[in-house]
PDB file of C-alpha atoms in Angstrom:
ATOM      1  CA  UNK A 267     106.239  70.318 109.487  1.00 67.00           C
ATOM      2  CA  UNK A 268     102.359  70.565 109.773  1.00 82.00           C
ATOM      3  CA  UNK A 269     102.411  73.781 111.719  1.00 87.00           C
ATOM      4  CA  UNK A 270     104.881  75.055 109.005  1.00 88.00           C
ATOM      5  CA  UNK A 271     102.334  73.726 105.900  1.00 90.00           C
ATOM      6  CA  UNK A 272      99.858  75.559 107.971  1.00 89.00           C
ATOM      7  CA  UNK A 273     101.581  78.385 108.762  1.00 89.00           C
ATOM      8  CA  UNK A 274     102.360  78.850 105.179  1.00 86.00           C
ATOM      9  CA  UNK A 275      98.877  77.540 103.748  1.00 88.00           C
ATOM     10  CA  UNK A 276      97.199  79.705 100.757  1.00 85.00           C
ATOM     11  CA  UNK A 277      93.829  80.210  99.917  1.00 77.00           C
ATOM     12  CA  UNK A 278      92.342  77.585  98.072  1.00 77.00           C
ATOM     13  CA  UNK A 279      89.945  79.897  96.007  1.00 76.00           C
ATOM     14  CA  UNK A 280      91.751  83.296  96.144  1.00 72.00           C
ATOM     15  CA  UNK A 281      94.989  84.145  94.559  1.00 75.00           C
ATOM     16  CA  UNK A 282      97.484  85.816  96.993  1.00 74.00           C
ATOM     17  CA  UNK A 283      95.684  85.251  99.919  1.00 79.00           C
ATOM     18  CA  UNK A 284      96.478  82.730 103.060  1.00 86.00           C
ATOM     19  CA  UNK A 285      94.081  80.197 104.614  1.00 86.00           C
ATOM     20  CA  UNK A 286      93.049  81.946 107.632  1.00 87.00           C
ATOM     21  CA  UNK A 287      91.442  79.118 108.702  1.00 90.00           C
ATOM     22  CA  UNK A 288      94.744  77.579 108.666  1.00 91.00           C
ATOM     23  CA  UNK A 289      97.238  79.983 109.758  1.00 92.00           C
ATOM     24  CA  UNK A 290      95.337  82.484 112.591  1.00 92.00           C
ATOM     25  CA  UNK A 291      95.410  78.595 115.320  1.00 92.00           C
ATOM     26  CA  UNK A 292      98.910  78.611 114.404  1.00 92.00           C
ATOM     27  CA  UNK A 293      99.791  82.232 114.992  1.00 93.00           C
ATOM     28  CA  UNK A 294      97.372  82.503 118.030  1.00 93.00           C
ATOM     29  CA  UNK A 295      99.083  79.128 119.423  1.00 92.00           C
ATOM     30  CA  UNK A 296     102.531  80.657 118.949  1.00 93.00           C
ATOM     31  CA  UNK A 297     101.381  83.849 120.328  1.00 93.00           C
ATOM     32  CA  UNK A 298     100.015  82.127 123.758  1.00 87.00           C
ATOM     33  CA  UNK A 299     102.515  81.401 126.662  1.00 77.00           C
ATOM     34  CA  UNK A 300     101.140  78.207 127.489  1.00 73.00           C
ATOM     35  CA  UNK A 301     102.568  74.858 126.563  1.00 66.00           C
ATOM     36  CA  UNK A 302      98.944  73.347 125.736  1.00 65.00           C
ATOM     37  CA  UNK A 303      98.064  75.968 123.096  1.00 71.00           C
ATOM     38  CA  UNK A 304     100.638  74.722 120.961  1.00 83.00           C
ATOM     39  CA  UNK A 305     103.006  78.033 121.799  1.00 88.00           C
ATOM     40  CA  UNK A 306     106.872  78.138 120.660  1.00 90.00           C
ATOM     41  CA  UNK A 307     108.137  75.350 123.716  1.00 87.00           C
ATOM     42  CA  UNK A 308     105.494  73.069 122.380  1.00 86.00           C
ATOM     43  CA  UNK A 309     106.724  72.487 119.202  1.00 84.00           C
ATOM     44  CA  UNK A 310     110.138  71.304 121.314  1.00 80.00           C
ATOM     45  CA  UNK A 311     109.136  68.619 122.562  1.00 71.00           C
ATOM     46  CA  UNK A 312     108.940  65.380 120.770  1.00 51.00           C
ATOM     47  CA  UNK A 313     106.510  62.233 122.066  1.00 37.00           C
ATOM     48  CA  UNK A 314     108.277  59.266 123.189  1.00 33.00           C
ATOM     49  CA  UNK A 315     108.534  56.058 120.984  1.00 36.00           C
ATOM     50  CA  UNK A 316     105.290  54.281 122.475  1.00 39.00           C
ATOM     51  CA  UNK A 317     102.151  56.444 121.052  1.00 42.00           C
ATOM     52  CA  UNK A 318     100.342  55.070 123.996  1.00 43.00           C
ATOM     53  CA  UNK A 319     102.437  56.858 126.603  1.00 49.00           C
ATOM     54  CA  UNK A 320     100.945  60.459 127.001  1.00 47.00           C
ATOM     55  CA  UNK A 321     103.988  62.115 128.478  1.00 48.00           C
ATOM     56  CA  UNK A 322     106.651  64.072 126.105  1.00 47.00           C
ATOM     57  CA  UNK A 323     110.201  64.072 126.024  1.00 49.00           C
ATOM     58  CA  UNK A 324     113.545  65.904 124.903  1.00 45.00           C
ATOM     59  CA  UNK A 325     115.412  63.549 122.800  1.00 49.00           C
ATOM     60  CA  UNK A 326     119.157  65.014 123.906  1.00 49.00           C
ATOM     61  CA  UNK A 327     120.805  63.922 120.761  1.00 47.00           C
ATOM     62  CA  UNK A 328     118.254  66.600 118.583  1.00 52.00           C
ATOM     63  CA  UNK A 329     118.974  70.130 118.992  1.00 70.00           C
ATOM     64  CA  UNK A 330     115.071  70.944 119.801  1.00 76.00           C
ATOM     65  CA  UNK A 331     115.244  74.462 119.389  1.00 84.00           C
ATOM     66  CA  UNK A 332     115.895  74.089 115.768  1.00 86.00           C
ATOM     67  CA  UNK A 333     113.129  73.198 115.042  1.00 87.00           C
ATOM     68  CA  UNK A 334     111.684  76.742 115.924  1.00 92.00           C
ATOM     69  CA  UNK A 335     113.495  78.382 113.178  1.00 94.00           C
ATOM     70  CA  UNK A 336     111.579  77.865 110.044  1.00 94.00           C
ATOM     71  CA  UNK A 337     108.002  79.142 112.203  1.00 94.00           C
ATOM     72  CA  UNK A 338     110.280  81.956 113.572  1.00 96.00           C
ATOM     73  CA  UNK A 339     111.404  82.566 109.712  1.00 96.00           C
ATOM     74  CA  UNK A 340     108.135  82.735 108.356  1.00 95.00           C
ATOM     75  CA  UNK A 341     107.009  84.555 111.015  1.00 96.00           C
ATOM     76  CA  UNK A 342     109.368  87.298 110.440  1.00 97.00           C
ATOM     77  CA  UNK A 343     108.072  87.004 106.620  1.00 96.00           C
ATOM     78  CA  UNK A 344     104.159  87.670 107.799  1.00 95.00           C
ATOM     79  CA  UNK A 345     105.505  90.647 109.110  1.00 97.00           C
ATOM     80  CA  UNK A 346     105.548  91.840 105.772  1.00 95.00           C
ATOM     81  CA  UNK A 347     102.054  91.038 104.701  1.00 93.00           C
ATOM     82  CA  UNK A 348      99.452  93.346 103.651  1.00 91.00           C
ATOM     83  CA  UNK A 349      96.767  92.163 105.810  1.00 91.00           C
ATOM     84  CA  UNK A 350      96.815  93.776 109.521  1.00 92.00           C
ATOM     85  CA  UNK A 351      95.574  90.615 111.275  1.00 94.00           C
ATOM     86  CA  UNK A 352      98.526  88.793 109.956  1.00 94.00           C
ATOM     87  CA  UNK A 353     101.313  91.236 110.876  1.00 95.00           C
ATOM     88  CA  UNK A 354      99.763  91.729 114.011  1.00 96.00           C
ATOM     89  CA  UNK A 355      99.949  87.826 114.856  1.00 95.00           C
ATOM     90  CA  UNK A 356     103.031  87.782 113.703  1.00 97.00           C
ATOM     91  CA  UNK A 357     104.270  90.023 115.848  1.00 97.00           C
ATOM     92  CA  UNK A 358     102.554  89.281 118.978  1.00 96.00           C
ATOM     93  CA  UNK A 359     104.343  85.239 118.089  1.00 96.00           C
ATOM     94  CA  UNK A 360     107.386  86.645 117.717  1.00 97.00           C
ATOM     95  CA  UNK A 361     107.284  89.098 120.801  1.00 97.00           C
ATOM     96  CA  UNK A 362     106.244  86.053 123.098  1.00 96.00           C
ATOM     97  CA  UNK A 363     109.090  83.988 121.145  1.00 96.00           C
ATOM     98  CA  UNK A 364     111.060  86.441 122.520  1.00 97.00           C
ATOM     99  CA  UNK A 365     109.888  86.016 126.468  1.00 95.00           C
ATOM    100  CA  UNK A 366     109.592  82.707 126.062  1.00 92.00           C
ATOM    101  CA  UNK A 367     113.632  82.674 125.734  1.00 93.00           C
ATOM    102  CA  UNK A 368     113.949  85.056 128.317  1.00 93.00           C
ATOM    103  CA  UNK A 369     112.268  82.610 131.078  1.00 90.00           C
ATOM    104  CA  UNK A 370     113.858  79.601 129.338  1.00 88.00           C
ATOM    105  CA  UNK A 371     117.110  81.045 129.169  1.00 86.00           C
ATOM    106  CA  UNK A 372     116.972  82.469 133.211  1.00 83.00           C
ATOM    107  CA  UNK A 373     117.173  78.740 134.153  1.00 75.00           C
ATOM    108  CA  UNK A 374     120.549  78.402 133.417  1.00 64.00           C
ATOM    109  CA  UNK A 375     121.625  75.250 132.277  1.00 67.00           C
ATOM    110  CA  UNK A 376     123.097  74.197 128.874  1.00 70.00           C
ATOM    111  CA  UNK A 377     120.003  72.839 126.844  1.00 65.00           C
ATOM    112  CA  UNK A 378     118.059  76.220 128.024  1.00 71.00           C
ATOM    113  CA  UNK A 379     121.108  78.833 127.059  1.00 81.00           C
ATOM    114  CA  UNK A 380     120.693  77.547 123.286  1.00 88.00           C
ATOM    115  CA  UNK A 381     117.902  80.142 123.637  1.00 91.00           C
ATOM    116  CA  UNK A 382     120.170  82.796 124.396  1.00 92.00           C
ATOM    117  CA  UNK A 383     121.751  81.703 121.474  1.00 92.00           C
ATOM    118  CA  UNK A 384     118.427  81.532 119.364  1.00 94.00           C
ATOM    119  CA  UNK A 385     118.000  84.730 119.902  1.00 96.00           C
ATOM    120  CA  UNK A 386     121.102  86.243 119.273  1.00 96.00           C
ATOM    121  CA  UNK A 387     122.461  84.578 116.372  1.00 95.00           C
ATOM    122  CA  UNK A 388     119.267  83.848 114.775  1.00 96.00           C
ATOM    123  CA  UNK A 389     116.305  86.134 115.565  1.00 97.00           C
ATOM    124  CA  UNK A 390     118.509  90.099 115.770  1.00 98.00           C
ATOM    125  CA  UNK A 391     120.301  89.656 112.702  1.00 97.00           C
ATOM    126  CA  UNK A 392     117.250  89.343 111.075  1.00 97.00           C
ATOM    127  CA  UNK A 393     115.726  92.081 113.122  1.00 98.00           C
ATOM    128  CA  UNK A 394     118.347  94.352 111.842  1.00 97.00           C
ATOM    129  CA  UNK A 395     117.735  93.861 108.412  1.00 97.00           C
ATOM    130  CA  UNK A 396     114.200  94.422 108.951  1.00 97.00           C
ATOM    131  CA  UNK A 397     115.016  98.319 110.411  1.00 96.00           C
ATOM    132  CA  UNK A 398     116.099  99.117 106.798  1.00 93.00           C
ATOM    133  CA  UNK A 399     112.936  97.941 105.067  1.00 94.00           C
ATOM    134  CA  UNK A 400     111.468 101.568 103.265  1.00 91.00           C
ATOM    135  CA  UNK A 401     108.019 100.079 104.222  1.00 93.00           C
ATOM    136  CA  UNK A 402     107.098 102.602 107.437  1.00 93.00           C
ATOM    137  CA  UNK A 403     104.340 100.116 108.457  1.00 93.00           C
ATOM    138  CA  UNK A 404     106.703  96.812 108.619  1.00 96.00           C
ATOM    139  CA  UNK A 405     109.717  98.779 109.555  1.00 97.00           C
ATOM    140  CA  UNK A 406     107.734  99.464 113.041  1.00 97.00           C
ATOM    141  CA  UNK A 407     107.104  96.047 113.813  1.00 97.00           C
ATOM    142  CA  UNK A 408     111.090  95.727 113.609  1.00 98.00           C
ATOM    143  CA  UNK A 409     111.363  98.180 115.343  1.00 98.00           C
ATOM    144  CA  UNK A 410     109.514  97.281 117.882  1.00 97.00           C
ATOM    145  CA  UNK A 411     110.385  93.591 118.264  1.00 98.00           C
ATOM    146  CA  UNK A 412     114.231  95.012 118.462  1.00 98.00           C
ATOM    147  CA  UNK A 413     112.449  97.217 121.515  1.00 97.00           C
ATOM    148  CA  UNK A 414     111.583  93.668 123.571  1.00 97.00           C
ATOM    149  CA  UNK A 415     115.021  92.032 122.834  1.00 98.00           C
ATOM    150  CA  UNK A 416     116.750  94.884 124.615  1.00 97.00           C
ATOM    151  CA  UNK A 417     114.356  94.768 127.341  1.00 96.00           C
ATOM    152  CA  UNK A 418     114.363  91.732 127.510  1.00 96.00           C
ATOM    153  CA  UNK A 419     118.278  90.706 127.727  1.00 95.00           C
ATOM    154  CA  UNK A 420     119.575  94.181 128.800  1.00 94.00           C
ATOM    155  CA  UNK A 421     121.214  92.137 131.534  1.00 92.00           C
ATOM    156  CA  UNK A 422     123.136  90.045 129.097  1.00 91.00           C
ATOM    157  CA  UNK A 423     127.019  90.983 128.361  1.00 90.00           C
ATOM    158  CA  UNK A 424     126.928  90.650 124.539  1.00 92.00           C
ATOM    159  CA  UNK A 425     126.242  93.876 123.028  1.00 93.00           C
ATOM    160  CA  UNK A 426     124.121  92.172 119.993  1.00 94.00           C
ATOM    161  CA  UNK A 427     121.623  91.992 122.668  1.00 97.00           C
ATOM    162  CA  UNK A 428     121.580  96.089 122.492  1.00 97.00           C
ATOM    163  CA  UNK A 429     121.113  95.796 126.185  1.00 96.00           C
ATOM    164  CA  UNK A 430     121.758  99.679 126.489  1.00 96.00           C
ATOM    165  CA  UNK A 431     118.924 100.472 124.007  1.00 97.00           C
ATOM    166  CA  UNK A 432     117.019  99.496 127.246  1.00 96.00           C
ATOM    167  CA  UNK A 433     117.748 103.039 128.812  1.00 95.00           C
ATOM    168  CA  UNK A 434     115.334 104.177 126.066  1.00 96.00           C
ATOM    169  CA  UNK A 435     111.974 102.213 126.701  1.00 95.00           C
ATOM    170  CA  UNK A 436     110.094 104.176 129.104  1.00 91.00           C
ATOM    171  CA  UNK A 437     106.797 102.016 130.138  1.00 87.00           C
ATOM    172  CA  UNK A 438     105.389 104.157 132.398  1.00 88.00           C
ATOM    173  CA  UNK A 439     105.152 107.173 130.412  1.00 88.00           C
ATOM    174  CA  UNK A 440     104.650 106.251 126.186  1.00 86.00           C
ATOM    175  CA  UNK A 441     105.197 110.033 125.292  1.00 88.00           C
ATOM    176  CA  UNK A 442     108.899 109.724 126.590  1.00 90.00           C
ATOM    177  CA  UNK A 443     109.645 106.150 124.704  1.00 94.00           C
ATOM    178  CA  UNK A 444     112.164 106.516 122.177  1.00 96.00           C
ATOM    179  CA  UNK A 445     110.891 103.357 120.284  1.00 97.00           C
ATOM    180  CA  UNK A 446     107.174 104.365 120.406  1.00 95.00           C
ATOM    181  CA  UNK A 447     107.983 107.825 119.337  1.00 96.00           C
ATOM    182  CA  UNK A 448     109.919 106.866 116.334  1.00 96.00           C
ATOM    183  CA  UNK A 449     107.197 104.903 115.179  1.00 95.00           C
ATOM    184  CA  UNK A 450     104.276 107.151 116.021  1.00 94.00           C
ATOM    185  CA  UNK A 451     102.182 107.792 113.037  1.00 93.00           C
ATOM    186  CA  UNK A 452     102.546 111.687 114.045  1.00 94.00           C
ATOM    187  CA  UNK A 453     105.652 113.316 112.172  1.00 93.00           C
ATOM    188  CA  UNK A 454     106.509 115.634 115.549  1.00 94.00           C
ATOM    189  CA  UNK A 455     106.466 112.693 117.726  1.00 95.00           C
ATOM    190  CA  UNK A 456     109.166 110.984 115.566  1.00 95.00           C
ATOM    191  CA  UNK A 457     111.577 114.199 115.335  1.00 95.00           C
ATOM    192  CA  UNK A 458     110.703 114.198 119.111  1.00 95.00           C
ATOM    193  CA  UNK A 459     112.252 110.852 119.547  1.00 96.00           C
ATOM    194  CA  UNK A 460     115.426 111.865 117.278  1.00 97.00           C
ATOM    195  CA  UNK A 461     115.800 114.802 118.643  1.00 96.00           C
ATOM    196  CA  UNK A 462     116.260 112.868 122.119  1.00 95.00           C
ATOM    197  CA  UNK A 463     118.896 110.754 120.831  1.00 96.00           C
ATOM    198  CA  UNK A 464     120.750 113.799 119.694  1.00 96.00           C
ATOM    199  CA  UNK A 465     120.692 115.498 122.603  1.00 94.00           C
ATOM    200  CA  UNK A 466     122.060 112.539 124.607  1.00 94.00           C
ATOM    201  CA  UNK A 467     124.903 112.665 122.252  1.00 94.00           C
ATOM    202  CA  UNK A 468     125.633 115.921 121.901  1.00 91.00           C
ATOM    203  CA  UNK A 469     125.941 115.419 126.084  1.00 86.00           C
ATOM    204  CA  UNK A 470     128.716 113.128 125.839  1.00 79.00           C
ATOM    205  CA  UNK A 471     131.654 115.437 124.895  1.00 73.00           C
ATOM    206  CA  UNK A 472     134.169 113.513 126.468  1.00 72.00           C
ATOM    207  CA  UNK A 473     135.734 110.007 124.973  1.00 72.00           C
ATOM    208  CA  UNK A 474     133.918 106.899 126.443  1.00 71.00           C
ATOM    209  CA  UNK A 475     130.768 108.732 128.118  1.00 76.00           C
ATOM    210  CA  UNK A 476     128.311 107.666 125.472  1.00 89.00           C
ATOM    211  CA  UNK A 477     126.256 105.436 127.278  1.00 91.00           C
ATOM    212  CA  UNK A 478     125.689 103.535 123.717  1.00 95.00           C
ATOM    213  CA  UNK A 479     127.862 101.016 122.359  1.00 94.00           C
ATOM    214  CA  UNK A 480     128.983 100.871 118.556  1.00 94.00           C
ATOM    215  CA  UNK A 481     126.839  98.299 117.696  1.00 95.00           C
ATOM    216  CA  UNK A 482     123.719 100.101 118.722  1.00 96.00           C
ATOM    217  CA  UNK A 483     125.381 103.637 117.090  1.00 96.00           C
ATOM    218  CA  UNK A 484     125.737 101.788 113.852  1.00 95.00           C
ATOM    219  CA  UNK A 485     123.158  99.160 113.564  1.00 96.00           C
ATOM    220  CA  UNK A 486     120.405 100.509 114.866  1.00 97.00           C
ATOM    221  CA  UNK A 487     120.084 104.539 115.808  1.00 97.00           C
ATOM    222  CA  UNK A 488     122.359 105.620 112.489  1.00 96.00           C
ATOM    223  CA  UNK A 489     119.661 103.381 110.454  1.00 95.00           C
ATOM    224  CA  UNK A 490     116.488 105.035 111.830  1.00 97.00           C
ATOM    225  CA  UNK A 491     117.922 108.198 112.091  1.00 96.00           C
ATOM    226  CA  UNK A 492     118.776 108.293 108.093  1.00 94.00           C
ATOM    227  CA  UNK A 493     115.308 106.869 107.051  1.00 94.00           C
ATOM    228  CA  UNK A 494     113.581 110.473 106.940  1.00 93.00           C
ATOM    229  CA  UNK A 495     116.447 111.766 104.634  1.00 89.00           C
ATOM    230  CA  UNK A 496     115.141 109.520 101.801  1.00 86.00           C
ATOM    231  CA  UNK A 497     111.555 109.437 102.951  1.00 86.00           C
ATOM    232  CA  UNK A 498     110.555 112.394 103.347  1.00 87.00           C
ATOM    233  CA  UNK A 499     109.193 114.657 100.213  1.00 85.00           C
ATOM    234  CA  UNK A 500     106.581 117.231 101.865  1.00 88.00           C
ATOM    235  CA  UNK A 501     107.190 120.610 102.568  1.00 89.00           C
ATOM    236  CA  UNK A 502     105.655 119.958 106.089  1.00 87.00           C
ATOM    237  CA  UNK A 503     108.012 117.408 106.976  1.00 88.00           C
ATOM    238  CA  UNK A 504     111.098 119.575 106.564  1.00 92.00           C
ATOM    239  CA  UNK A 505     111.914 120.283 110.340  1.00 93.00           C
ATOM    240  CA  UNK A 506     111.848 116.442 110.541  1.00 94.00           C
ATOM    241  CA  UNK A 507     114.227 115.695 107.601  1.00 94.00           C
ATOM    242  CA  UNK A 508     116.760 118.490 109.591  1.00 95.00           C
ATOM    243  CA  UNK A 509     116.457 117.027 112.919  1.00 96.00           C
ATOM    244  CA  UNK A 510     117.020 113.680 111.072  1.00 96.00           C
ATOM    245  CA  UNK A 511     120.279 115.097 109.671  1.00 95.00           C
ATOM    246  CA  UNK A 512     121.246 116.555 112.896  1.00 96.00           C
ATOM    247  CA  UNK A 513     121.180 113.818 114.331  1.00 97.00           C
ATOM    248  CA  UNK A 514     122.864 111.803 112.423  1.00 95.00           C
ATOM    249  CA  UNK A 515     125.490 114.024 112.578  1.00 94.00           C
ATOM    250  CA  UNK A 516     125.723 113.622 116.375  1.00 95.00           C
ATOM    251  CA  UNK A 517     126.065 109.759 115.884  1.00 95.00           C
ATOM    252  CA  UNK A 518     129.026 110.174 113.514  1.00 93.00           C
ATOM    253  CA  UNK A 519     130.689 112.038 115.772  1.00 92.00           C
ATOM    254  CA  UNK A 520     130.765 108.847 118.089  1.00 93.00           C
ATOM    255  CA  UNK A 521     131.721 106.368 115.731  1.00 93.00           C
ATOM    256  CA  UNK A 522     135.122 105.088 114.887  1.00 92.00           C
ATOM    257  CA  UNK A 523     137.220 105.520 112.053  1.00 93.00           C
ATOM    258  CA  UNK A 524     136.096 102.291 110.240  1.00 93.00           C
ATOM    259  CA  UNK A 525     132.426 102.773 110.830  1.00 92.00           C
ATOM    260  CA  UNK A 526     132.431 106.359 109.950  1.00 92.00           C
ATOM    261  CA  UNK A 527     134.077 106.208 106.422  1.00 93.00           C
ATOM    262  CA  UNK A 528     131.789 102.597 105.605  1.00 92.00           C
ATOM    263  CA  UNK A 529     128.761 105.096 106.458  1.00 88.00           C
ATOM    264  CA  UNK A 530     129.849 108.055 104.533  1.00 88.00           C
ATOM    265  CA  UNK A 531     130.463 106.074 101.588  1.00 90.00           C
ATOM    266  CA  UNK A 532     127.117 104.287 101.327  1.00 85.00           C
ATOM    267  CA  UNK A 533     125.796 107.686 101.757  1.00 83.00           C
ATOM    268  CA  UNK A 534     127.865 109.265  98.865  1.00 84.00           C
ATOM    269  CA  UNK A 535     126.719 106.160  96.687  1.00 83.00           C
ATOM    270  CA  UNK A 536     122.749 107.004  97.333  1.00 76.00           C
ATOM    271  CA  UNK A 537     123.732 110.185  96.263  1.00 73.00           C
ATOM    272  CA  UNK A 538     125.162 109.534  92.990  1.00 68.00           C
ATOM    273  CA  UNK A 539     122.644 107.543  92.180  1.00 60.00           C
ATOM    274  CA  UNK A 540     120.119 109.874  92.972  1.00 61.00           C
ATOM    275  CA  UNK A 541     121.780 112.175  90.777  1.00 54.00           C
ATOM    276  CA  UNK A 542     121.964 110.171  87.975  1.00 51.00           C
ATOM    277  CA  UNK A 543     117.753 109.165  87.873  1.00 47.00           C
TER     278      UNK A 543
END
């Protein structure tokens, strides 16, 4: 509850602005991997009854790991704040969050897979709904932080891990990553990253060789790849909006029934409203 006040502490002179002196421990502590800097598995661990005994404990009748949601949360909320040292501690907490479940969850046993589940049923969901944010600047840190889950947990059966997405990060070589070309501040190095995906497609012509699932089709390429449609209104960014619409047509083509006609309806519904304003 303190690190939350903290997390969430305002200015006490300045409207709209946080207490840095506050909130940058807390980040920093949450974006450090060690348990002494007050990172993500210390706030887990609860001290024992007698105040005098300096070792911790996991009470196994308390579900520790909830206790991580309402910092993860407002984590995901800095993401959206105006100030770049913010974000960016934000999403460095978040990314080591998300290793910090990876080790945890490579132990195997039943209190450790709750992070598995932490992840997947509590941190991605919210990811997703980040990737459709019109903000260019937050929508990357989404982006991104979907980039480390699928990395992270490509191993992992569940396709809400988006596991295959993995195929797409290239470390070695940041001029052929898909997620680091997409949100590139250079317009030619975000067609460059559609126009991958499209290509990939368009080499799957036979049923079941798409190397993506429908989750990832739907959730998370078909998102991204309809952002420049709406976003872009320059006369220099038309070879991006028509690689953007190329590509999306390459997804449909790999999408089923169901998903395809829930698309083209939200589609036909931006449309009529933007002829109507």
């Amino acid at each position: 509850t303190i690190a939350l006040n903290d997390l969430a502490a305002s200015h006490t002179k300045h409207i709209g602005e946080c207490n840095f002196d506050k909130v940058l421990p807390i980040l920093n502590g949450l974006g450090s991997a060690s348990l002494t800097d007050k990172s993500w598995t210390y706030y887990i661990t609860r001290q024992s009854v007698d105040d005098d005994d300096p070792h911790t404990s996991i009470d196994e009748d308390f579900d520790a790991l909830k206790t991580l949601l309402p910092l993860m949360f407002y984590c995901l909320h800095m993401l959206y704040d105006e100030d770049g040292v913010v974000s960016r501690g934000s999403l460095k907490a978040l990314r080591t969050l998300i290793s910090t479940a990876r080790k945890e969850s490579s132990l195997s046993n039943e209190v450790n897979m709750k992070w598995l589940k932490l992840i997947e049923s509590s941190l991605v969901p919210r990811l997703l709904i980040g990737l459709k944010t019109k903000n260019i600047n937050v929508r990357r840190s989404f982006i991104l932080l979907l980039a480390e889950v699928s990395t992270q947990f490509k191993c992992e059966d569940s396709p809400h891990f988006y596991g295959d997405l993995s195929s797409l990060v290239e470390k070695d070589d940041q001029n052929l990553d898909f997620f680091m070309n997409i949100t590139h501040i250079q317009i030619h190095r975000r067609a460059r990253a559609l126009g991958r995906i499209r290509k990939l497609l368009q080499g799957s012509t036979t049923e079941g060789s798409c190397q993506f699932s429908v989750q990832s089709l739907s959730n998370v390429l078909l998102p991204l790849a309809m952002h420049p449609i709406y976003d872009c209104e320059k006369n220099s960014e038309e070879s991006y909006a028509l690689e953007s619409i190329a590509t999306v047509g390459a997804i449909a083509k790999h999408l089923p029934w169901g998903k395809y006609t829930n698309w083209l309806n939200f589609v036909a519904s931006r449309f009529r409203g933007l002829n109507t304003s």
